[in-house]
PDB file of N, CA, C and O in Angstrom, chain B, residues numbered from 101:
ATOM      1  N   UNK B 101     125.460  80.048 117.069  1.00  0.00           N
ATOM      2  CA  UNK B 101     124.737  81.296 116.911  1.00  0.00           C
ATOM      3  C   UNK B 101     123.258  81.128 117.271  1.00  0.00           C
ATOM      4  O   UNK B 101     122.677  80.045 117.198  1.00  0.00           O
ATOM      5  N   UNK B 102     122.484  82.685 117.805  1.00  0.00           N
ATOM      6  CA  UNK B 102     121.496  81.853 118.309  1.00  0.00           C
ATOM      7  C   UNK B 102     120.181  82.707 116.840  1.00  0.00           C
ATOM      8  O   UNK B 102     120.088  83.850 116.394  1.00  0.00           O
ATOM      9  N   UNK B 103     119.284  81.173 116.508  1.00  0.00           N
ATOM     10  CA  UNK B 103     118.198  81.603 115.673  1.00  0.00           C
ATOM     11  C   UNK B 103     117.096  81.973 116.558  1.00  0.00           C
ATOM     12  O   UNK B 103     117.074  81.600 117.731  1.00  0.00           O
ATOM     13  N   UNK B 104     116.107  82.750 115.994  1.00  0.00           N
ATOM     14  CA  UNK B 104     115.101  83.529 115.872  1.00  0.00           C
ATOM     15  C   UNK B 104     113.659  82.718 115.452  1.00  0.00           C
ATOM     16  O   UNK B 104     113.379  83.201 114.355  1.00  0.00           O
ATOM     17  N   UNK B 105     112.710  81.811 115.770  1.00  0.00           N
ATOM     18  CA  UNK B 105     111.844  81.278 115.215  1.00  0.00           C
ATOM     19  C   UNK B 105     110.567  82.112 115.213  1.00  0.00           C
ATOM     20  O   UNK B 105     109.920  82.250 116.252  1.00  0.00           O
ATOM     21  N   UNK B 106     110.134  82.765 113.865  1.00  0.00           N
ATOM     22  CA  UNK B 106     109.331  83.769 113.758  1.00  0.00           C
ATOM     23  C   UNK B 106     107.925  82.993 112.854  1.00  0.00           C
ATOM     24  O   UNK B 106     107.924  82.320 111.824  1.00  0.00           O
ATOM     25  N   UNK B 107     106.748  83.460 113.807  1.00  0.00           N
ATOM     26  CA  UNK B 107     105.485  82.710 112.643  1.00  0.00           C
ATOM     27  C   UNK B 107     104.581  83.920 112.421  1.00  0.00           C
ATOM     28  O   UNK B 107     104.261  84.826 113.191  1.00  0.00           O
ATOM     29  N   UNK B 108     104.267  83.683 111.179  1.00  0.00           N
ATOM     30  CA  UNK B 108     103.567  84.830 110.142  1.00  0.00           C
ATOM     31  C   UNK B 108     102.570  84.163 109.317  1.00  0.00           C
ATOM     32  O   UNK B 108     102.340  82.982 109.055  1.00  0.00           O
ATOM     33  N   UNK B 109     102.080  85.207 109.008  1.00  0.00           N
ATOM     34  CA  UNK B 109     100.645  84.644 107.914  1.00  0.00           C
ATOM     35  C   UNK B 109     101.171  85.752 106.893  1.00  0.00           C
ATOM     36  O   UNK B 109     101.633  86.885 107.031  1.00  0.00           O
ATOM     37  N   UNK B 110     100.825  84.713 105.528  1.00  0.00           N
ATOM     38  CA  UNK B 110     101.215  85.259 104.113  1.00  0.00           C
ATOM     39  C   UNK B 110      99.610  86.291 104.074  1.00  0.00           C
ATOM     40  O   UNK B 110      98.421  86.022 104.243  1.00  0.00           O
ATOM     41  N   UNK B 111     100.370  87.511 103.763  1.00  0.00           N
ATOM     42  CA  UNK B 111      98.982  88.404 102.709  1.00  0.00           C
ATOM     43  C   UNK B 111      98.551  87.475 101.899  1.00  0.00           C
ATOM     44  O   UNK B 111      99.423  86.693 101.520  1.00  0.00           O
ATOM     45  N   UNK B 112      96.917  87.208 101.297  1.00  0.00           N
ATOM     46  CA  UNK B 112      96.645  86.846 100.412  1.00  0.00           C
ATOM     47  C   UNK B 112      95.669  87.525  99.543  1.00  0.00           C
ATOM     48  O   UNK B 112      95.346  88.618 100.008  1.00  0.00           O
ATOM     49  N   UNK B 113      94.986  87.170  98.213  1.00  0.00           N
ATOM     50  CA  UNK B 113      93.970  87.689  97.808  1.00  0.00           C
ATOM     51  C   UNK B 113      93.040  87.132  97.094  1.00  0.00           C
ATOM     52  O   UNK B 113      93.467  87.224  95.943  1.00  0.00           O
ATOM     53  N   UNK B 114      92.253  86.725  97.071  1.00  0.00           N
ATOM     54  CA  UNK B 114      91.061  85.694  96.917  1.00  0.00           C
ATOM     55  C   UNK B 114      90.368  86.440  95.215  1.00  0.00           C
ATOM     56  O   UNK B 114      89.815  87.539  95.182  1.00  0.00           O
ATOM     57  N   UNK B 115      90.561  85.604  94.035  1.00  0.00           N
ATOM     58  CA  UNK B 115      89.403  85.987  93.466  1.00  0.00           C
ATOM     59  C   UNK B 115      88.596  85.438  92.830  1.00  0.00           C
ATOM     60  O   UNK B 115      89.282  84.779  92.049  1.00  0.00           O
ATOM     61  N   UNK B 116      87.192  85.167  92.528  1.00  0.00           N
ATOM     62  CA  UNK B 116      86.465  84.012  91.781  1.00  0.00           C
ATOM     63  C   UNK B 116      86.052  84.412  90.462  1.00  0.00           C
ATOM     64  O   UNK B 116      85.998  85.617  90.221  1.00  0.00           O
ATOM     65  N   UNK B 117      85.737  83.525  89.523  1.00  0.00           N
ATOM     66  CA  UNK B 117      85.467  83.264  88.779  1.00  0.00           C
ATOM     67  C   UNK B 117      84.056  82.466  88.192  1.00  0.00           C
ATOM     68  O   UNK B 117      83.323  82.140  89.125  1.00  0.00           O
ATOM     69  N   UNK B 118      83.469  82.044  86.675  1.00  0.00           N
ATOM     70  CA  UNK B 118      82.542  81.386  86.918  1.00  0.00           C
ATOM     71  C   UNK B 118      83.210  79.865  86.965  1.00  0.00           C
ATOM     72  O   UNK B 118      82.496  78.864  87.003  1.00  0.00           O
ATOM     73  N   UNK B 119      84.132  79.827  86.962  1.00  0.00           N
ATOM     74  CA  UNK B 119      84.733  78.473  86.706  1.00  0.00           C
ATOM     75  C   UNK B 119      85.950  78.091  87.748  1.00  0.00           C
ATOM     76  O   UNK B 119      86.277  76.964  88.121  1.00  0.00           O
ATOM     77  N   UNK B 120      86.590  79.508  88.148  1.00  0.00           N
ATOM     78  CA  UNK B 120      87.811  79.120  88.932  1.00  0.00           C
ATOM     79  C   UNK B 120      87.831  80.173  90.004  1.00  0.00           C
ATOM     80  O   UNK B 120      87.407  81.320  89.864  1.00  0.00           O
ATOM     81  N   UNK B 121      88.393  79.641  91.136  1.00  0.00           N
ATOM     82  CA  UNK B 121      88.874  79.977  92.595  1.00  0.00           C
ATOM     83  C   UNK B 121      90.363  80.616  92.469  1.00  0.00           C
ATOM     84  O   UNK B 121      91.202  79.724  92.598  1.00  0.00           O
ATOM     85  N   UNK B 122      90.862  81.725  92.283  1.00  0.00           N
ATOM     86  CA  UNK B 122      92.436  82.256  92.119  1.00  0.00           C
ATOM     87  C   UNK B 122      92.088  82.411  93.916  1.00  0.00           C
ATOM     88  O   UNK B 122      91.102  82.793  94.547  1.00  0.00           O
ATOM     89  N   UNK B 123      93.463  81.894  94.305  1.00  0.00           N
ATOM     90  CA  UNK B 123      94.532  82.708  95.395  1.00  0.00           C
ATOM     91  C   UNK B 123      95.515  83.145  94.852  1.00  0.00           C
ATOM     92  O   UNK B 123      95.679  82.624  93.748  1.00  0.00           O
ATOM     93  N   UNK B 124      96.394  84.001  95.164  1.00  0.00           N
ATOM     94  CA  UNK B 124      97.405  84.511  95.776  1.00  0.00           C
ATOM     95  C   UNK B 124      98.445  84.826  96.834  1.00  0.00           C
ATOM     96  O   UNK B 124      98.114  85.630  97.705  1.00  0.00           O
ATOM     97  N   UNK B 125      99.234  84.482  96.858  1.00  0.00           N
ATOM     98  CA  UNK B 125      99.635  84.778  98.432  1.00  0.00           C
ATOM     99  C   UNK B 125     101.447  85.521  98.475  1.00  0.00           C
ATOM    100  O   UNK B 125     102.522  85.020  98.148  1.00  0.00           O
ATOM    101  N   UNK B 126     101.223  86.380  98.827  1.00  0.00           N
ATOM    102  CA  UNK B 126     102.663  86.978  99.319  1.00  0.00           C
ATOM    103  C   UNK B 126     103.736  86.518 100.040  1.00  0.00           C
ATOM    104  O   UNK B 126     103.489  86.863 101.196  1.00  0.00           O
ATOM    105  N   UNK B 127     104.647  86.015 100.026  1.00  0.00           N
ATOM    106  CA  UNK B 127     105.541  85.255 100.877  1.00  0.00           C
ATOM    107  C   UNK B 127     107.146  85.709 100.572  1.00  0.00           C
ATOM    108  O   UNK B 127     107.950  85.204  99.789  1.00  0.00           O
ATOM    109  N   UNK B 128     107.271  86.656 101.332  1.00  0.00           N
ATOM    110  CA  UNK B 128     108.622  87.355 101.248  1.00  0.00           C
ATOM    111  C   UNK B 128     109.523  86.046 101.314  1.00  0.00           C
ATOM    112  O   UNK B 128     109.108  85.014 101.842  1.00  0.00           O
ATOM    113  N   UNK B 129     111.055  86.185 100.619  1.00  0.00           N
ATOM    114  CA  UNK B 129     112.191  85.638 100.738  1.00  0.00           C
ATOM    115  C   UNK B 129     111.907  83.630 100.440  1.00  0.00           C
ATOM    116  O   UNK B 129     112.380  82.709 101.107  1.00  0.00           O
ATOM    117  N   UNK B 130     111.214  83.574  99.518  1.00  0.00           N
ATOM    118  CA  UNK B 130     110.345  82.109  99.796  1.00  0.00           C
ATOM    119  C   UNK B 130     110.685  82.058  97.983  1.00  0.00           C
ATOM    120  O   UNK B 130     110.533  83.153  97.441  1.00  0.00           O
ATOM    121  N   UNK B 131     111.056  81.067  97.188  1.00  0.00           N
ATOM    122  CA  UNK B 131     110.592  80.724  95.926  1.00  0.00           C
ATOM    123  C   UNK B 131     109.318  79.711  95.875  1.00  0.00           C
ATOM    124  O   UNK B 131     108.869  79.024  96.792  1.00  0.00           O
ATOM    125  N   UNK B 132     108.912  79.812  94.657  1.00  0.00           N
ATOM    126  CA  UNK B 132     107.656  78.998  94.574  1.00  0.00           C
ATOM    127  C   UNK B 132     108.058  77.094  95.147  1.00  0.00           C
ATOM    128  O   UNK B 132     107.232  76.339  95.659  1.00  0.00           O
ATOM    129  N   UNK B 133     109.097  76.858  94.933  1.00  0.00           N
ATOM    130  CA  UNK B 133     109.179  75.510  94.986  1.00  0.00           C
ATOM    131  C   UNK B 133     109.505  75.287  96.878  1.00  0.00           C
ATOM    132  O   UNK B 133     109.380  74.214  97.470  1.00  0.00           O
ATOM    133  N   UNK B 134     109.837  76.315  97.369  1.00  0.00           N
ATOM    134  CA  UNK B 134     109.601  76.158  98.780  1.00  0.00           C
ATOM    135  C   UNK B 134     107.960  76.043  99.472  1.00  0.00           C
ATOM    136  O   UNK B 134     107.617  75.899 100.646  1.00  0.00           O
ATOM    137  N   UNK B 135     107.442  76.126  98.671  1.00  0.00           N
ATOM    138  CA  UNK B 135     105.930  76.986  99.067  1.00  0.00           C
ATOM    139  C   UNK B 135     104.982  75.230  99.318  1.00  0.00           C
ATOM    140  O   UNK B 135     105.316  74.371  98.502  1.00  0.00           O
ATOM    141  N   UNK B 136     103.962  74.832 100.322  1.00  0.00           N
ATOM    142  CA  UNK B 136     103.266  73.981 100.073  1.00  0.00           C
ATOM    143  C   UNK B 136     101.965  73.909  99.852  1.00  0.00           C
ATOM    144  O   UNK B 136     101.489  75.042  99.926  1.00  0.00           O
ATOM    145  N   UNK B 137     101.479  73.422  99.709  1.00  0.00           N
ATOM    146  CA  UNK B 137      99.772  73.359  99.533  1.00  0.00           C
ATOM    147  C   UNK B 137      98.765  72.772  99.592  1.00  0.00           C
ATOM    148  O   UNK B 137      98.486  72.099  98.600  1.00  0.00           O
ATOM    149  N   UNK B 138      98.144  72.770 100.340  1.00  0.00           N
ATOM    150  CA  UNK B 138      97.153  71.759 100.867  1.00  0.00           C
ATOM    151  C   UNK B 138      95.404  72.312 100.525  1.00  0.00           C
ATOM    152  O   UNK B 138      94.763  73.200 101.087  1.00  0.00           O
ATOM    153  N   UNK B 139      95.050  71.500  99.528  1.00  0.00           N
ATOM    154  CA  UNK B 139      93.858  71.693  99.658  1.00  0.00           C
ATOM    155  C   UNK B 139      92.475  71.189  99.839  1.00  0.00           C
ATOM    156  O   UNK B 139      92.810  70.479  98.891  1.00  0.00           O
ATOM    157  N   UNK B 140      91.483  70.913 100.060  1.00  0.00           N
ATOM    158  CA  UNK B 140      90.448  70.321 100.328  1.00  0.00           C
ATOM    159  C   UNK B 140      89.254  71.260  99.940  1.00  0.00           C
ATOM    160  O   UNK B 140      89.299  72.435  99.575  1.00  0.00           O
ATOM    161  N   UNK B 141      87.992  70.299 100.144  1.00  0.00           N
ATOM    162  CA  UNK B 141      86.974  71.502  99.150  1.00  0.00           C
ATOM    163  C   UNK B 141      86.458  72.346  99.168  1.00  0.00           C
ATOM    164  O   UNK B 141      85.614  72.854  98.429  1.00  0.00           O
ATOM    165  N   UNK B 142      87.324  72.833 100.815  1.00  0.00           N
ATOM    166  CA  UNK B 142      86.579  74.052 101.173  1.00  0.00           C
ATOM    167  C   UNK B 142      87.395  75.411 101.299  1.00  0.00           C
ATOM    168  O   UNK B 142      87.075  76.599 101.333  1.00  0.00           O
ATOM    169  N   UNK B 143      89.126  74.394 101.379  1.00  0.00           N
ATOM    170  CA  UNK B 143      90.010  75.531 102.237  1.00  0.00           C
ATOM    171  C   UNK B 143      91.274  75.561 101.054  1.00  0.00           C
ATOM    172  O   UNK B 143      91.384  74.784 100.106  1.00  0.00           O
ATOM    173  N   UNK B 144      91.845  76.277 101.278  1.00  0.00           N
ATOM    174  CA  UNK B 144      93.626  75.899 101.154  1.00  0.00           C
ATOM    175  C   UNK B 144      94.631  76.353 101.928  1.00  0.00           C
ATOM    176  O   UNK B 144      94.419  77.535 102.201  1.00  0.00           O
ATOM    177  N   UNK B 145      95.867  75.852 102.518  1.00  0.00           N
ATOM    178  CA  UNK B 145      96.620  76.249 103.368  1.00  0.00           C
ATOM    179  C   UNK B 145      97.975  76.106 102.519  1.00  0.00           C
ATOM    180  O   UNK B 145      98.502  75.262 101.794  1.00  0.00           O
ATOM    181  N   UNK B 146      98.220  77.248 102.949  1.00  0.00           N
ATOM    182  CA  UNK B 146      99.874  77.961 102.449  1.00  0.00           C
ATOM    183  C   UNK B 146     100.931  77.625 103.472  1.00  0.00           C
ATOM    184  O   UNK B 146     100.848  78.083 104.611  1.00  0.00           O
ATOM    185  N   UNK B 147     101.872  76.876 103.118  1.00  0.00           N
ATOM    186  CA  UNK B 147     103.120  76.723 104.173  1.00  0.00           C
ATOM    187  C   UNK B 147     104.400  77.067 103.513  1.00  0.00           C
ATOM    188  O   UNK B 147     104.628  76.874 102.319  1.00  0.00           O
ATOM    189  N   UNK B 148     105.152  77.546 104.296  1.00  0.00           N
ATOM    190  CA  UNK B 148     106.795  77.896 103.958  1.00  0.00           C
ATOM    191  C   UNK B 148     107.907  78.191 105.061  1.00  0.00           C
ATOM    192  O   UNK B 148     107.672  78.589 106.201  1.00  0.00           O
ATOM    193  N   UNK B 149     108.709  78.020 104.713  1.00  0.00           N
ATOM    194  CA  UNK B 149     110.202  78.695 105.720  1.00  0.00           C
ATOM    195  C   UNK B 149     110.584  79.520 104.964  1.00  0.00           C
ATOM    196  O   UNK B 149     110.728  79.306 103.760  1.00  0.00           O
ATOM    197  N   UNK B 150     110.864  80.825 105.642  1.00  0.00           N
ATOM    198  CA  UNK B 150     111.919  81.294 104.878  1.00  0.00           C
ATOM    199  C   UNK B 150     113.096  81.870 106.245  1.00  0.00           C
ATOM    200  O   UNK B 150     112.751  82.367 107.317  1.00  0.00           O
ATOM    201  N   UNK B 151     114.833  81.546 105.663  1.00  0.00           N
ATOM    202  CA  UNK B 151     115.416  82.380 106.835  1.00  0.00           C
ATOM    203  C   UNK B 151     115.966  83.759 105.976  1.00  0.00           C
ATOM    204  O   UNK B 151     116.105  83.831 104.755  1.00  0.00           O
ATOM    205  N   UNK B 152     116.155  84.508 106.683  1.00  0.00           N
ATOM    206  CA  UNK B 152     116.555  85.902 106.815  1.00  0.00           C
ATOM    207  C   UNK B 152     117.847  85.768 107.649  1.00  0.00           C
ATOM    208  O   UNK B 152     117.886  84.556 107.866  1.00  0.00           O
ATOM    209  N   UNK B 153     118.609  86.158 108.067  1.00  0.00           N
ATOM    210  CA  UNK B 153     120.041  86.818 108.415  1.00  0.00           C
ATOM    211  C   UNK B 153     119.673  85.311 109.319  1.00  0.00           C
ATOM    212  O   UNK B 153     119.459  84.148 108.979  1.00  0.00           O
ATOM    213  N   UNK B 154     119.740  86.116 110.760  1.00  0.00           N
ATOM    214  CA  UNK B 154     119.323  84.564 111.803  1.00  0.00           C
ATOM    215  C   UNK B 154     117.850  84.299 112.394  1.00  0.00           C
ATOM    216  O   UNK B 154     117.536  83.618 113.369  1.00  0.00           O
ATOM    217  N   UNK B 155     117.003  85.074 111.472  1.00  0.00           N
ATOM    218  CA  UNK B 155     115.535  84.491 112.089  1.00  0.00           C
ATOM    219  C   UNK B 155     114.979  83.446 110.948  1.00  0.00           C
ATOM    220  O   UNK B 155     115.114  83.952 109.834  1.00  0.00           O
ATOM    221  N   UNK B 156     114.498  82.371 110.910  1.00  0.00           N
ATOM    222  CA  UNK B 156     113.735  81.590 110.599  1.00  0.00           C
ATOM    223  C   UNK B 156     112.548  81.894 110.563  1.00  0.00           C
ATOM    224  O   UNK B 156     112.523  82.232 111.747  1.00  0.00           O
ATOM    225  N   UNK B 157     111.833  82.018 110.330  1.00  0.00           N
ATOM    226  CA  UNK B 157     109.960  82.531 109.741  1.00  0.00           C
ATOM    227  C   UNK B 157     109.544  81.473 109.408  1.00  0.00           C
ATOM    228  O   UNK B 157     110.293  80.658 108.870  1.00  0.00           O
ATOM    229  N   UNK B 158     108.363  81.239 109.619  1.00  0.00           N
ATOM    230  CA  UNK B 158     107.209  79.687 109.462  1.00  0.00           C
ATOM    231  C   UNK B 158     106.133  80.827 108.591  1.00  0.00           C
ATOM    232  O   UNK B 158     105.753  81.747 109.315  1.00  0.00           O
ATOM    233  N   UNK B 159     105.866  80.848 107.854  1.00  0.00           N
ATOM    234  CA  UNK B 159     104.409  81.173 107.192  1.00  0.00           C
ATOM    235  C   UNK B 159     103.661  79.670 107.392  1.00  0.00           C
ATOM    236  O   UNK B 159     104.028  78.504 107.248  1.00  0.00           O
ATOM    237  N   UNK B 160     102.456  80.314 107.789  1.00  0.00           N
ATOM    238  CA  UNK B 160     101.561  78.963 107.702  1.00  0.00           C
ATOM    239  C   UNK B 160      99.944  80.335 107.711  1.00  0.00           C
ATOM    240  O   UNK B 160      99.879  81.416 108.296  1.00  0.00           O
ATOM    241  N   UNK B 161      98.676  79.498 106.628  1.00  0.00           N
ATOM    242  CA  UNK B 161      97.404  80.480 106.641  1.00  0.00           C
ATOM    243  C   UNK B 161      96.511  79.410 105.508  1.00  0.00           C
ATOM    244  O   UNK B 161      96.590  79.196 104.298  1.00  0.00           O
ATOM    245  N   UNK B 162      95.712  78.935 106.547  1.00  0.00           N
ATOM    246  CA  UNK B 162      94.596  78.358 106.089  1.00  0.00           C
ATOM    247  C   UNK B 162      93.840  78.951 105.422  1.00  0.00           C
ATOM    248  O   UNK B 162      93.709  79.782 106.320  1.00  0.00           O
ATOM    249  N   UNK B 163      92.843  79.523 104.247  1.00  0.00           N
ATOM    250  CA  UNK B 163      91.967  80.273 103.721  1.00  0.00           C
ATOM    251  C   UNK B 163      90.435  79.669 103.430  1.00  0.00           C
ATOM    252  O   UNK B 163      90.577  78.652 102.751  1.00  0.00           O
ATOM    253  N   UNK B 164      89.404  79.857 103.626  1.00  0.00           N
ATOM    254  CA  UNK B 164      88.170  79.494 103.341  1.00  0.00           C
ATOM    255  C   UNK B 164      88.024  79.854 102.433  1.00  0.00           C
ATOM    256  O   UNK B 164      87.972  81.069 102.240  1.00  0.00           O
ATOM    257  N   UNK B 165      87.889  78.939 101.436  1.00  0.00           N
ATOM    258  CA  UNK B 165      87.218  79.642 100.249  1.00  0.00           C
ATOM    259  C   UNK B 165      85.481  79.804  99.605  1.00  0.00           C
ATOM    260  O   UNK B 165      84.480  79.094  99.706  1.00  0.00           O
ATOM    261  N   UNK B 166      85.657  80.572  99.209  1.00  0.00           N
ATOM    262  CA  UNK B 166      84.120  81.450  98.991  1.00  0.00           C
ATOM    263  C   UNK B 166      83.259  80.420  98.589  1.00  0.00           C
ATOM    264  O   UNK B 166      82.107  80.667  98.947  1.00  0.00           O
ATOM    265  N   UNK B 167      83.405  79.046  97.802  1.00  0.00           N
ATOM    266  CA  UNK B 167      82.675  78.097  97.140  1.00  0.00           C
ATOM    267  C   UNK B 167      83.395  77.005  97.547  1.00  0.00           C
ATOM    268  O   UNK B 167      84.552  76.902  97.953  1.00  0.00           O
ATOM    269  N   UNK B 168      82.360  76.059  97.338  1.00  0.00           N
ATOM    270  CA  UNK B 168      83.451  74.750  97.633  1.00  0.00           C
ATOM    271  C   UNK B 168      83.537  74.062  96.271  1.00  0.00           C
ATOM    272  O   UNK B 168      82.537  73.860  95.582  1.00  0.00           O
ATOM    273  N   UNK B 169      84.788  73.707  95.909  1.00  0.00           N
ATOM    274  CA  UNK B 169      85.628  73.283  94.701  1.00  0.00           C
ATOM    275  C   UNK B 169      85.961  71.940  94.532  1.00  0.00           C
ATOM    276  O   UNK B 169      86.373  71.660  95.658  1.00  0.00           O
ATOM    277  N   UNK B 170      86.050  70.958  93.885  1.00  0.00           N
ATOM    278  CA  UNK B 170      86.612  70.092  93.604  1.00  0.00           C
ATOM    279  C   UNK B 170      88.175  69.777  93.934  1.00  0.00           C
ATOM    280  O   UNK B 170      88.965  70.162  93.072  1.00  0.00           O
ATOM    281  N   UNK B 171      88.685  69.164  95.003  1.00  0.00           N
ATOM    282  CA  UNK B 171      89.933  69.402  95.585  1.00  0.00           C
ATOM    283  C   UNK B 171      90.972  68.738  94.462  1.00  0.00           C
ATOM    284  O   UNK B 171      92.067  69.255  94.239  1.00  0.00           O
ATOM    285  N   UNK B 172      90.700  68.030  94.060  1.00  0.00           N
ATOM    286  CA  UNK B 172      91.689  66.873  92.906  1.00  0.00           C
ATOM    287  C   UNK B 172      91.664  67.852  91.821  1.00  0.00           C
ATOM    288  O   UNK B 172      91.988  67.185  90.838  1.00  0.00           O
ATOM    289  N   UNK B 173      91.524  68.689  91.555  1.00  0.00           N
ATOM    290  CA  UNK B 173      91.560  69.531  89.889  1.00  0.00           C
ATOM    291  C   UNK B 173      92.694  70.494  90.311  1.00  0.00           C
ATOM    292  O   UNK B 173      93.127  71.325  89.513  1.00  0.00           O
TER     293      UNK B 173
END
């Protein structure tokens, strides 16, 4: 059968705090334990698969974040 390789960027929504950096991110058809995360002290990047009937979807979305954070916490 033939698949579909589809790449997308997750909605996200950024909010700060005096202490903490919240993301969010939307990722249709994905559970949390599929989801990856990469962060460093400036960014974070969201990765996932999810398939649907026969398309395959890549989410992948780097984010800048507003402050730079302590990446190890």
């Amino acid at each position: 059968p033939y698949t579909q390789t589809l790449i997308a960027q997750p909605s996200v929504d950024i909010s700060e705090t005096t202490s903490d950096v919240c993301v969010a991110a939307y990722i249709p058809n994905v559970t949390m334990n599929d989801v990856s995360l990469s962060v460093t002290d400036n960014s974070v990047t969201i990765s996932a698969t999810a398939w649907t009937g026969s398309q395959n979807v890549l989410f992948n979305r780097t984010i800048a974040l507003p402050t730079s954070i302590h990446a190890e916490s």
